[in-house]
Amino acid sequence: MRISQFLISTLKEVPADAEIISHQLMLRSGMIRKLASGLYTWLPLGLRVLQKIENIVRDEMNKAGALEILMPAVQPAELWQESGRWEQYGPELLRISDRHNREFCFGPTHEEIITNLIRHEVRSYKQLPVNFYQIQTKFRDEIRPRFGIMRAREFLMKDAYSFHLDQDSLQATYEVMYKTYTNIFNRLGLKFRAVIADSGNIGGNNSHEFHVLADSGEDTIAYSDTYAANVEMVPVLPPTEPRPQPTTDMTTVDTPNQHTIEELSQFLSISPSKCVKTLIVQGTESLVALVLRGDHTLNIVKAGKLSQVCSPVIFATTEQIKDVIGCGIGSLGPVGLKISVLVDNNVGNLADFVCGANQDGKHLTGVNWGRDLPEPQLVDIRNVEAGDVSPDGNGKLEIARGIEVGHIFQLGTKYSQAMQATVLNESGKNITMTMGCYGIGVSRLVAAAIEQNHDQRGIIWPTTIAPFTVALLPMNMHKSQRLRQVAEDIYAKLLAVGIEVLFDDRKERPGIMFADCELIGIPHRLVIGERGLDNGEVEYKGRLDEKAQTVPLENVIEFIQKVII
RNA sequence: CGGGGUGUAGCGCAGCCUGGUAGCGCACCACAAUGGGGUUGUGGUGGUCGGAAGUUCAAAUCUUCUCACCCCGACCA
């Protein structure tokens, strides 16, 4: 491609609303432009990357025996009503009506549509198992789209759905998909990790997420040598050591204006781990108090799974707390509470701890279970932390940030049952099909790849998804007929051997060419200059190389062919 | 949804408090010099100052309403 016939619109300055590096670089390199909140246009450069990723995904899915289809983005409400999700899904589902006032939605996912298709198309167990996928635009009306393409409202997703006679067959396909995803992310050149995951509102049981590792990731994952899971899923093993004996009496102390654990622990000169915090949430009947150690944090997903607690977790308002308990937030504690109190395992073995007195400006010290308040009802509601024992009992956990780019689920019969998707088995009996589903955030992968591969100068594309493989930069071509001829010759030869070249035939100064080339992140760079030509040489530099090297003019094509592998 | 903030040229911003001909840098166009790391000079193109209503002789500036976008949002108990 000649730049003169392409669109390279790079920016020197960072647009003010871009926070994370991938968003900044995608705007600066001219890959995307924003249309409205969470809606982006892909410019030619960005689209090339997106399509490369798409093609790798497609290739691996095909290899795994999945069949590509394409379903409508707009879906009739009836199918969602049939599965029950028209009510459940909430405001993230973009609902629209047509001219006859028939209700539709713009699909955030396609379980209903595929299940409807398969229940009509597949009648016999002999046709199973099947696995269909599509690469298609989804819309989810996020509360707060951010980070550019990373969390957009409209995005490109690969979604696959498999249908089976039984769980064993599903398990087999699930494992094939796990392996396929591993192959895909390896081919994309990304550092990633598969983790045990919560299945959220898609439904089903067994589930893994695939995370690209990056500090800017919105998810936290915990892992050891033999275990990896999304933090929201990780159980904390109960403490093994027994609770110490009380050594002091319970005392009420004045703690004016001490609201946070940090303030309180400094004010009383004690460790936050000796303080206890009490969070009030909506319960299924009345309010419920959740009690955690001061240095621990609440795991909302685990808390939401407790039978006494509303799911998803809703925190009580300041007014509710005032009404029911009679004090402001910042002075709450489990002693003498009239509502249900659920206590994290790690608080259960504290002695002589500090907590709010349920009176403004007062806290209690020297509090002990079984003496000052009843023995606690113990639950597991805190987030794991680095250094905690792995749930499989094998070593200690480490914590990392990740960007969720893939998610595989075993759905079971959630949709097939609701929508009566059955086949006849060998003995002529109707069997509800068992389903799996498998998603990859194709557009998100573009941003994730940049988060993991960039430097001060710009993007560093993994070779397999780079928009171009080689940049050809002639220095001051307009001034030298000889140089022009050599450049045109190399360009034609590289094209002839099937290499994607970006030929900078603009009348720009070298500095601009170098800067653009590095910002755009093209992995290999050839520079042609008068000086080199005098010696029959051109210059090569890989995007990650410290220094350039010279290559004899006659060997350039062979050299590039070797180096790009 | 709640809180905070921002809307002035494609991008980054100043001007607003104290009303009086709409500015700067980058980008873009032309010419010239320069020519291996975002060069320099000269001259240009481009804006209903987010929108509406109001106050005023006069509104980017003051008032009210409205829209869009950005950030934060319950571990503070």
XYZ file of C-alpha atoms (C1' of nucleotides) in Angstrom:
642
model
C 0.000 0.000 0.000
C 1.214 3.457 -0.880
C 0.538 5.985 1.850
C -0.453 8.466 -0.856
C -3.386 6.164 -1.616
C -4.138 5.278 2.002
C -5.339 7.277 4.995
C -2.722 7.877 7.636
C -4.125 10.411 10.083
C -1.814 10.464 13.031
C -2.038 12.925 15.895
C 0.832 14.436 17.807
C -1.275 15.313 20.789
C -3.327 12.976 22.927
C -7.068 13.671 22.758
C -8.198 14.869 26.160
C -10.714 12.125 26.900
C -8.443 9.133 26.280
C -7.286 7.664 29.578
C -5.586 4.388 28.938
C -2.659 3.860 26.622
C -4.445 1.669 24.087
C -7.191 4.237 23.641
C -4.651 7.040 23.250
C -2.578 5.119 20.745
C -5.581 3.985 18.719
C -6.673 7.595 18.370
C -3.196 8.947 17.753
C -2.321 6.324 15.165
C -5.598 6.909 13.355
C -7.171 3.485 13.880
C -10.519 4.627 15.250
C -12.620 7.751 15.630
C -15.436 8.244 18.082
C -18.953 8.840 16.787
C -20.752 8.955 20.158
C -20.273 7.468 23.604
C -19.197 3.858 23.137
C -19.567 3.985 19.350
C -16.516 4.020 17.096
C -15.695 4.121 13.409
C -12.828 1.889 12.327
C -10.507 3.706 9.939
C -8.653 1.687 7.270
C -5.607 1.151 9.467
C -7.602 -0.076 12.461
C -9.838 -2.232 10.336
C -6.846 -4.104 8.923
C -5.859 -5.133 12.467
C -9.412 -6.013 13.401
C -9.764 -8.194 10.318
C -6.484 -9.969 10.976
C -7.665 -10.931 14.427
C -11.026 -11.920 13.017
C -9.344 -14.187 10.475
C -7.187 -15.942 13.040
C -10.258 -16.538 15.182
C -12.183 -17.802 12.158
C -9.365 -20.081 11.076
C -9.018 -21.718 14.484
C -12.768 -22.085 14.922
C -13.005 -23.770 11.539
C -10.146 -26.073 12.452
C -12.041 -27.009 15.608
C -14.978 -28.124 13.495
C -17.272 -25.194 14.227
C -19.507 -23.918 11.405
C -19.787 -20.241 10.631
C -23.221 -18.663 10.335
C -24.523 -15.106 10.570
C -27.564 -14.231 12.631
C -29.490 -10.944 12.638
C -28.343 -8.256 15.050
C -31.950 -7.247 15.643
C -33.974 -9.858 17.484
C -37.690 -10.181 18.196
C -38.782 -9.760 21.810
C -40.841 -12.971 21.765
C -37.765 -15.186 21.886
C -36.391 -13.244 24.841
C -39.730 -13.526 26.565
C -39.659 -17.252 25.975
C -36.291 -17.622 27.714
C -37.352 -15.210 30.449
C -34.520 -12.786 29.755
C -36.719 -9.988 28.387
C -37.566 -9.294 32.037
C -34.232 -10.296 33.548
C -31.739 -8.514 31.356
C -32.269 -4.944 32.495
C -31.381 -1.640 30.862
C -28.248 -2.987 29.169
C -30.574 -4.511 26.608
C -31.303 -1.957 23.907
C -34.998 -2.352 23.197
C -36.510 -0.941 20.042
C -39.826 -1.127 18.255
C -40.641 -1.178 14.600
C -43.358 0.794 12.759
C -46.007 -1.710 13.827
C -44.979 -1.275 17.470
C -43.568 -4.782 17.566
C -40.813 -5.043 20.130
C -37.253 -5.982 19.254
C -33.839 -5.684 20.801
C -30.403 -5.152 19.377
C -28.683 -8.397 20.313
C -26.167 -8.295 23.175
C -25.746 -12.081 22.722
C -27.515 -14.764 20.700
C -28.524 -17.752 22.845
C -32.207 -17.291 22.079
C -31.696 -16.961 18.346
C -29.428 -19.955 17.959
C -31.637 -22.114 20.177
C -34.626 -21.145 18.073
C -32.718 -22.029 14.921
C -31.461 -25.374 16.161
C -34.781 -26.529 17.574
C -36.192 -26.225 14.064
C -33.193 -27.561 12.147
C -31.986 -30.418 14.309
C -34.382 -33.258 15.016
C -32.186 -36.308 15.564
C -29.404 -37.266 17.933
C -27.513 -38.377 14.821
C -26.974 -34.705 13.939
C -25.287 -34.000 17.271
C -23.009 -32.629 18.445
C -22.963 -29.374 16.473
C -21.127 -26.136 17.085
C -22.108 -22.931 15.258
C -20.358 -19.593 15.468
C -20.573 -16.103 14.057
C -18.449 -12.983 14.100
C -20.845 -10.133 14.469
C -21.640 -6.748 15.933
C -23.198 -6.780 19.389
C -24.739 -3.939 21.347
C -24.790 -3.636 25.113
C -26.010 -0.372 26.562
C -23.282 -0.087 29.214
C -23.895 2.344 32.088
C -20.499 3.811 31.510
C -18.666 2.960 28.309
C -14.984 3.809 28.639
C -11.469 3.196 27.462
C -12.406 3.519 23.793
C -12.946 0.231 22.075
C -12.114 -1.654 25.278
C -15.559 -1.160 26.779
C -17.653 0.090 23.920
C -21.400 -0.248 23.593
C -21.185 -1.565 20.065
C -18.433 -4.109 19.569
C -17.372 -7.071 17.473
C -17.738 -10.478 19.053
C -17.176 -14.046 18.029
C -19.894 -16.105 19.655
C -20.246 -19.859 19.314
C -22.950 -22.205 20.570
C -22.759 -25.983 20.778
C -25.565 -28.529 21.158
C -25.258 -32.013 22.635
C -27.167 -35.091 23.601
C -25.481 -35.320 26.982
C -23.013 -33.754 29.387
C -20.102 -35.946 28.250
C -20.421 -34.663 24.722
C -20.600 -31.074 25.987
C -17.514 -31.659 28.111
C -15.616 -32.910 25.065
C -16.513 -29.852 22.965
C -15.811 -27.558 25.920
C -12.306 -28.977 26.093
C -11.836 -28.534 22.345
C -12.896 -24.895 22.699
C -10.554 -24.389 25.647
C -7.725 -25.651 23.481
C -8.878 -23.607 20.482
C -8.904 -20.425 22.572
C -5.420 -21.210 23.785
C -4.298 -21.583 20.171
C -5.986 -18.334 19.155
C -4.395 -16.207 21.867
C -1.032 -17.821 21.231
C -1.287 -17.017 17.549
C -2.197 -13.447 18.403
C 1.061 -13.249 20.320
C -0.527 -12.339 23.642
C 0.362 -13.216 27.207
C -2.840 -14.582 28.686
C -4.245 -16.827 31.346
C -7.341 -19.036 31.500
C -9.123 -18.721 34.837
C -12.115 -20.256 36.588
C -14.982 -17.812 36.300
C -18.437 -16.874 37.464
C -21.011 -17.530 34.773
C -22.906 -14.296 35.488
C -26.254 -13.740 33.812
C -25.559 -15.904 30.765
C -26.309 -18.882 32.989
C -24.896 -22.349 33.428
C -22.234 -23.898 35.597
C -18.715 -24.674 34.494
C -17.004 -21.620 33.042
C -13.565 -20.243 32.208
C -12.470 -16.745 31.307
C -9.418 -15.935 29.212
C -7.585 -12.841 30.360
C -4.890 -10.904 28.595
C -2.509 -9.851 31.355
C -2.197 -6.070 31.653
C -2.000 -3.668 34.582
C -4.800 -1.579 33.140
C -7.164 -4.578 33.152
C -10.517 -4.125 34.851
C -10.511 -7.633 36.294
C -8.398 -9.120 39.017
C -7.237 -12.689 38.835
C -5.630 -14.860 41.482
C -3.282 -17.663 40.559
C -0.777 -20.146 41.847
C 1.169 -22.825 39.992
C -1.806 -25.151 39.992
C -4.801 -22.811 40.185
C -6.127 -19.672 38.479
C -9.469 -17.939 38.905
C -11.201 -14.607 38.691
C -10.887 -13.074 42.164
C -14.662 -12.820 42.439
C -14.782 -16.639 42.419
C -11.910 -17.538 44.724
C -12.909 -19.116 48.032
C -10.837 -18.187 51.054
C -9.861 -21.140 53.199
C -10.957 -20.613 56.828
C -8.145 -19.810 59.243
C -6.678 -22.881 60.892
C -5.375 -21.314 64.087
C -7.823 -21.141 67.020
C -9.249 -17.888 68.356
C -7.110 -16.381 71.140
C -8.615 -15.906 74.595
C -9.944 -12.466 75.582
C -7.434 -10.411 77.522
C -9.295 -7.144 78.075
C -12.761 -5.900 78.889
C -14.991 -4.287 76.338
C -14.706 -0.492 76.599
C -16.515 2.338 74.856
C -14.142 5.016 73.597
C -14.808 8.427 72.096
C -13.659 8.609 68.524
C -14.859 11.982 67.268
C -14.773 12.319 63.488
C -13.039 8.975 63.003
C -14.959 7.350 60.183
C -12.603 5.281 58.100
C -10.662 2.253 59.222
C -7.504 4.094 58.323
C -8.399 7.110 60.479
C -9.568 4.894 63.303
C -6.509 2.666 63.350
C -4.240 5.699 63.389
C -6.294 7.422 66.069
C -6.140 4.372 68.351
C -2.631 3.332 67.207
C -3.674 -0.188 66.278
C -3.397 -2.252 63.132
C -6.360 -2.201 60.702
C -6.402 -5.986 61.028
C -7.582 -5.576 64.638
C -10.472 -3.383 63.523
C -13.718 -4.725 62.186
C -15.887 -3.039 59.594
C -19.596 -3.538 59.215
C -21.294 -3.117 55.854
C -25.071 -2.934 55.644
C -26.741 -4.423 52.591
C -30.270 -5.238 51.479
C -31.250 -8.700 52.620
C -34.020 -10.872 51.317
C -36.143 -9.936 54.375
C -34.612 -6.886 56.060
C -31.195 -5.315 56.166
C -28.197 -7.582 56.734
C -24.855 -6.666 58.281
C -21.684 -8.058 56.724
C -18.663 -7.998 59.002
C -15.097 -7.953 57.685
C -11.640 -7.377 59.063
C -10.507 -3.769 58.588
C -7.749 -4.715 56.174
C -9.964 -6.941 54.020
C -12.351 -6.044 51.209
C -15.819 -7.345 50.472
C -16.292 -9.728 47.558
C -19.626 -8.637 46.106
C -20.081 -11.749 43.991
C -19.565 -14.147 46.881
C -21.772 -12.026 49.154
C -24.537 -12.006 46.544
C -24.626 -15.781 46.585
C -25.574 -15.947 50.277
C -29.224 -16.860 50.738
C -29.885 -14.010 53.214
C -28.487 -11.351 50.865
C -30.111 -9.788 47.801
C -28.407 -10.569 44.536
C -26.883 -8.487 43.101
C -25.698 -6.859 46.294
C -27.312 -3.493 47.063
C -25.808 -1.381 49.815
C -28.188 0.233 52.285
C -28.625 3.978 51.984
C -27.444 6.336 54.685
C -31.087 7.094 55.540
C -31.984 3.413 55.926
C -29.031 2.881 58.246
C -29.993 5.916 60.291
C -33.588 4.644 60.572
C -32.804 1.045 61.480
C -29.612 1.365 63.516
C -29.679 4.965 64.624
C -26.201 6.144 63.736
C -24.287 7.314 60.708
C -22.009 5.191 58.636
C -18.584 5.210 60.195
C -19.752 4.145 63.639
C -21.330 0.783 62.838
C -20.463 -2.445 64.610
C -21.888 -5.933 65.157
C -22.479 -5.554 68.925
C -26.164 -5.433 69.808
C -27.389 -5.233 66.206
C -31.034 -6.209 65.766
C -30.551 -7.367 62.157
C -28.878 -10.534 60.799
C -25.121 -10.410 61.143
C -22.922 -12.460 58.803
C -19.282 -12.590 59.747
C -16.303 -13.339 57.544
C -14.260 -16.367 58.610
C -11.243 -14.218 59.346
C -13.188 -12.061 61.786
C -14.453 -15.168 63.578
C -11.077 -15.866 65.103
C -10.306 -12.306 66.205
C -10.138 -11.515 69.915
C -10.049 -8.083 71.574
C -11.066 -6.335 68.354
C -12.285 -2.800 67.696
C -15.604 -1.933 66.059
C -18.157 0.849 65.829
C -20.478 1.252 68.820
C -23.567 2.056 66.710
C -23.469 5.535 68.245
C -22.016 8.456 66.362
C -18.480 9.285 67.460
C -18.003 6.152 69.553
C -16.227 2.837 69.022
C -15.794 -0.261 71.170
C -12.412 -1.791 71.985
C -11.615 -5.173 73.484
C -14.654 -6.808 71.884
C -14.851 -10.616 72.043
C -17.197 -13.133 70.435
C -19.243 -15.282 72.786
C -18.790 -12.808 75.631
C -19.781 -9.337 74.378
C -21.944 -10.600 71.540
C -23.146 -14.042 70.393
C -20.874 -16.487 68.572
C -20.759 -15.356 64.946
C -22.488 -16.901 61.952
C -19.430 -17.453 59.747
C -19.362 -16.999 55.969
C -16.737 -16.507 53.244
C -17.234 -13.015 51.831
C -13.834 -11.394 51.485
C -11.580 -11.042 48.466
C -8.462 -13.143 48.460
C -5.208 -11.276 48.696
C -1.702 -11.974 47.509
C -0.135 -14.477 49.884
C -3.379 -16.263 50.802
C -3.300 -20.038 50.506
C -4.521 -21.337 47.154
C -7.978 -22.953 47.408
C -6.515 -26.252 46.203
C -4.217 -26.132 49.226
C -1.231 -25.960 46.925
C 1.039 -22.983 47.523
C 0.209 -19.297 47.812
C -1.816 -17.065 45.525
C -0.543 -14.178 43.491
C -2.730 -11.393 42.140
C -2.642 -9.922 38.633
C -4.792 -7.638 36.529
C -6.395 -8.935 33.373
C -8.534 -7.904 30.427
C -11.273 -10.424 29.780
C -11.102 -11.327 26.088
C -12.720 -14.743 26.049
C -15.271 -16.638 28.072
C -16.487 -20.216 27.689
C -19.540 -21.621 29.455
C -21.299 -24.893 29.923
C -24.874 -23.732 29.716
C -26.526 -27.077 30.327
C -30.244 -26.930 29.498
C -31.041 -23.402 30.653
C -32.126 -22.209 27.200
C -32.973 -25.505 25.543
C -35.408 -26.311 28.333
C -37.066 -22.904 28.385
C -37.380 -22.956 24.611
C -38.039 -26.690 24.226
C -35.112 -27.533 21.995
C -35.231 -31.307 21.848
C -34.035 -34.162 19.642
C -35.128 -37.757 19.380
C -32.645 -40.199 20.853
C -31.931 -43.768 19.753
C -35.075 -45.083 21.385
C -37.277 -42.380 19.873
C -37.618 -40.385 23.044
C -37.480 -36.555 23.180
C -34.301 -35.365 24.872
C -33.619 -31.735 25.786
C -30.313 -30.724 24.224
C -27.398 -29.702 26.400
C -25.649 -26.485 25.357
C -22.331 -24.734 25.592
C -21.412 -21.215 24.528
C -18.095 -19.610 23.762
C -17.332 -15.900 23.258
C -14.343 -13.838 22.183
C -14.253 -10.037 22.244
C -12.689 -9.510 18.831
C -12.611 -5.705 18.908
C -11.496 -5.680 22.535
C -8.536 -7.836 21.539
C -7.192 -4.974 19.435
C -7.019 -2.758 22.514
C -5.730 -5.581 24.706
C -2.904 -6.292 22.277
C -1.848 -2.634 22.440
C -2.020 -2.544 26.234
C 0.458 -5.388 26.251
C 2.653 -4.225 23.364
C 3.681 -0.582 23.264
C 6.484 1.785 24.198
C 7.084 5.535 24.385
C 6.954 5.852 20.621
C 3.790 3.906 19.999
C 2.352 0.508 19.238
C 4.476 -2.618 18.766
C 2.237 -5.034 16.893
C 2.719 -8.766 17.205
C 3.584 -9.801 13.626
C 0.436 -11.859 13.144
C -1.913 -8.904 13.607
C 0.166 -5.955 12.388
C -1.696 -3.823 9.824
C 1.384 -4.048 7.606
C 4.425 -6.269 7.953
C 7.071 -3.969 6.500
C 7.354 -0.194 6.255
C 9.384 1.078 3.315
C 10.782 4.538 3.978
C 12.680 6.311 1.195
C 14.621 9.348 2.392
C 13.926 12.387 0.231
C 12.785 10.358 -2.709
C 11.584 13.456 -4.530
C 15.165 14.635 -4.890
C 16.704 11.505 -6.350
C 15.580 9.590 -9.376
C 17.944 6.752 -8.452
C 16.452 6.460 -4.988
C 12.955 6.490 -6.374
C 13.753 3.683 -8.736
C 15.250 1.513 -6.015
C 12.290 2.166 -3.702
C 9.736 1.369 -6.397
C 11.669 -1.763 -7.276
C 11.817 -3.051 -3.688
C 8.149 -2.208 -3.218
C 7.120 -4.175 -6.285
C 9.261 -7.154 -5.336
C 7.976 -7.306 -1.761
C 4.405 -7.200 -3.048
C 5.235 -9.918 -5.552
C 6.321 -12.293 -2.796
C 3.142 -11.574 -0.874
C 4.474 -9.296 1.872
C 2.247 -6.490 3.112
C 4.270 -3.326 2.673
C 3.410 0.229 3.616
C 5.354 2.415 1.199
C 5.786 5.952 2.537
C 5.763 7.809 -0.766
C 4.751 11.105 0.845
C 6.981 14.098 0.380
C 7.690 14.232 4.098
C 10.834 14.718 6.083
C 12.506 11.633 7.533
C 11.567 12.500 11.110
C 7.878 12.439 10.298
C 8.191 9.122 8.493
C 10.038 7.523 11.398
C 7.652 8.881 13.984
C 4.544 7.742 12.100
C 6.009 4.334 11.383
C 6.791 3.756 15.045
C 3.486 5.169 16.265
C 1.571 2.878 13.925
C 3.733 0.018 15.147
C 4.826 -1.695 11.945
C 7.140 -4.555 13.004
C 9.793 -4.205 10.290
C 11.285 -1.101 8.722
C 13.395 -0.641 5.621
C 15.051 2.736 5.079
C 16.519 3.686 1.723
C 18.934 6.606 1.629
C 21.456 8.077 -0.786
C 24.391 7.245 1.490
C 23.434 3.599 1.697
C 22.849 3.355 -2.008
C 26.377 4.593 -2.649
C 27.499 1.417 -0.872
C 24.800 -0.728 -2.442
C 23.003 -1.047 0.904
C 19.686 -0.358 2.560
C 18.949 -0.199 6.253
C 16.750 -2.559 8.274
C 15.410 -2.157 11.790
C 12.889 -4.243 13.691
C 10.413 -2.256 15.793
C 11.990 -3.655 18.955
C 15.616 -3.514 17.813
C 17.979 -1.094 19.503
C 19.947 -0.400 16.351
C 19.525 -0.621 12.632
C 21.598 -2.930 10.452
C 22.624 -2.614 6.819
C 21.586 -5.129 4.208
C 23.074 -5.480 0.705
C 20.589 -4.187 -1.825
C 20.555 -7.409 -3.827
C 19.628 -9.490 -0.745
C 16.830 -7.297 0.622
C 13.905 -9.467 -0.388
C 15.431 -12.691 0.906
C 16.502 -10.907 4.077
C 12.996 -9.633 4.764
C 11.444 -13.000 4.003
C 13.702 -14.575 6.598
C 13.319 -11.934 9.238
C 9.521 -11.735 9.225
C 8.987 -15.371 10.118
C -29.201 6.799 38.558
C -26.284 10.137 42.199
C -21.990 13.513 42.587
C -18.215 16.437 40.080
C -16.362 18.571 35.578
C -16.010 20.145 30.420
C -18.253 22.043 25.771
C -14.549 28.120 21.671
C -11.422 25.599 14.027
C -9.873 18.432 12.719
C -6.667 17.980 17.656
C -4.698 20.528 22.251
C -6.011 24.985 24.642
C -6.485 30.653 26.075
C -10.275 34.416 26.312
C -15.350 34.359 30.464
C -14.298 36.728 36.809
C -14.583 42.761 35.046
C -19.975 42.226 28.344
C -17.457 46.077 23.318
C -14.486 43.527 15.874
C -12.914 35.535 18.324
C -7.235 34.234 19.579
C -2.704 30.800 20.236
C -0.025 26.010 19.201
C -0.460 21.596 16.179
C -2.673 19.821 11.707
C -4.195 21.430 6.625
C -3.151 24.600 1.745
C 0.614 27.749 -1.142
C 5.579 29.514 -1.853
C 10.706 29.473 -0.426
C 14.831 27.556 2.201
C 16.195 22.862 4.451
C 16.757 17.542 3.629
C 18.516 10.587 8.056
C 14.413 11.742 13.925
C 7.888 15.495 14.410
C 13.071 21.773 10.472
C 12.389 27.071 9.471
C 10.233 31.493 7.335
C 6.259 34.060 4.769
C 1.296 33.988 3.315
C -3.393 31.419 3.613
C -8.037 27.940 4.498
C -11.095 26.799 8.409
C -15.348 28.801 13.977
C -23.843 30.105 13.871
C -18.016 30.064 20.758
C -22.911 22.687 22.100
C -28.372 24.364 21.610
C -32.654 27.487 23.109
C -34.652 31.512 25.644
C -33.709 35.900 28.475
C -31.065 40.581 30.384
C -28.517 44.550 27.525
C -27.351 49.711 22.891
C -24.097 45.356 22.752
C -23.369 38.368 25.032
C -18.183 33.324 23.912
C -18.477 36.358 28.484
C -24.218 37.552 32.797
C -29.148 34.576 33.946
C -32.410 30.346 33.121
C -33.456 25.939 30.688
C -31.666 22.068 27.670
C -28.313 18.642 25.149
C -23.720 16.133 24.602
C -19.292 14.325 26.453
C -15.684 13.065 30.421
C -14.420 11.579 35.451
C -15.813 9.479 40.267
C -19.478 6.431 42.710
C -20.680 3.169 48.434
C -14.607 -1.238 51.691
C -16.264 5.091 54.484
C -19.210 1.865 58.245
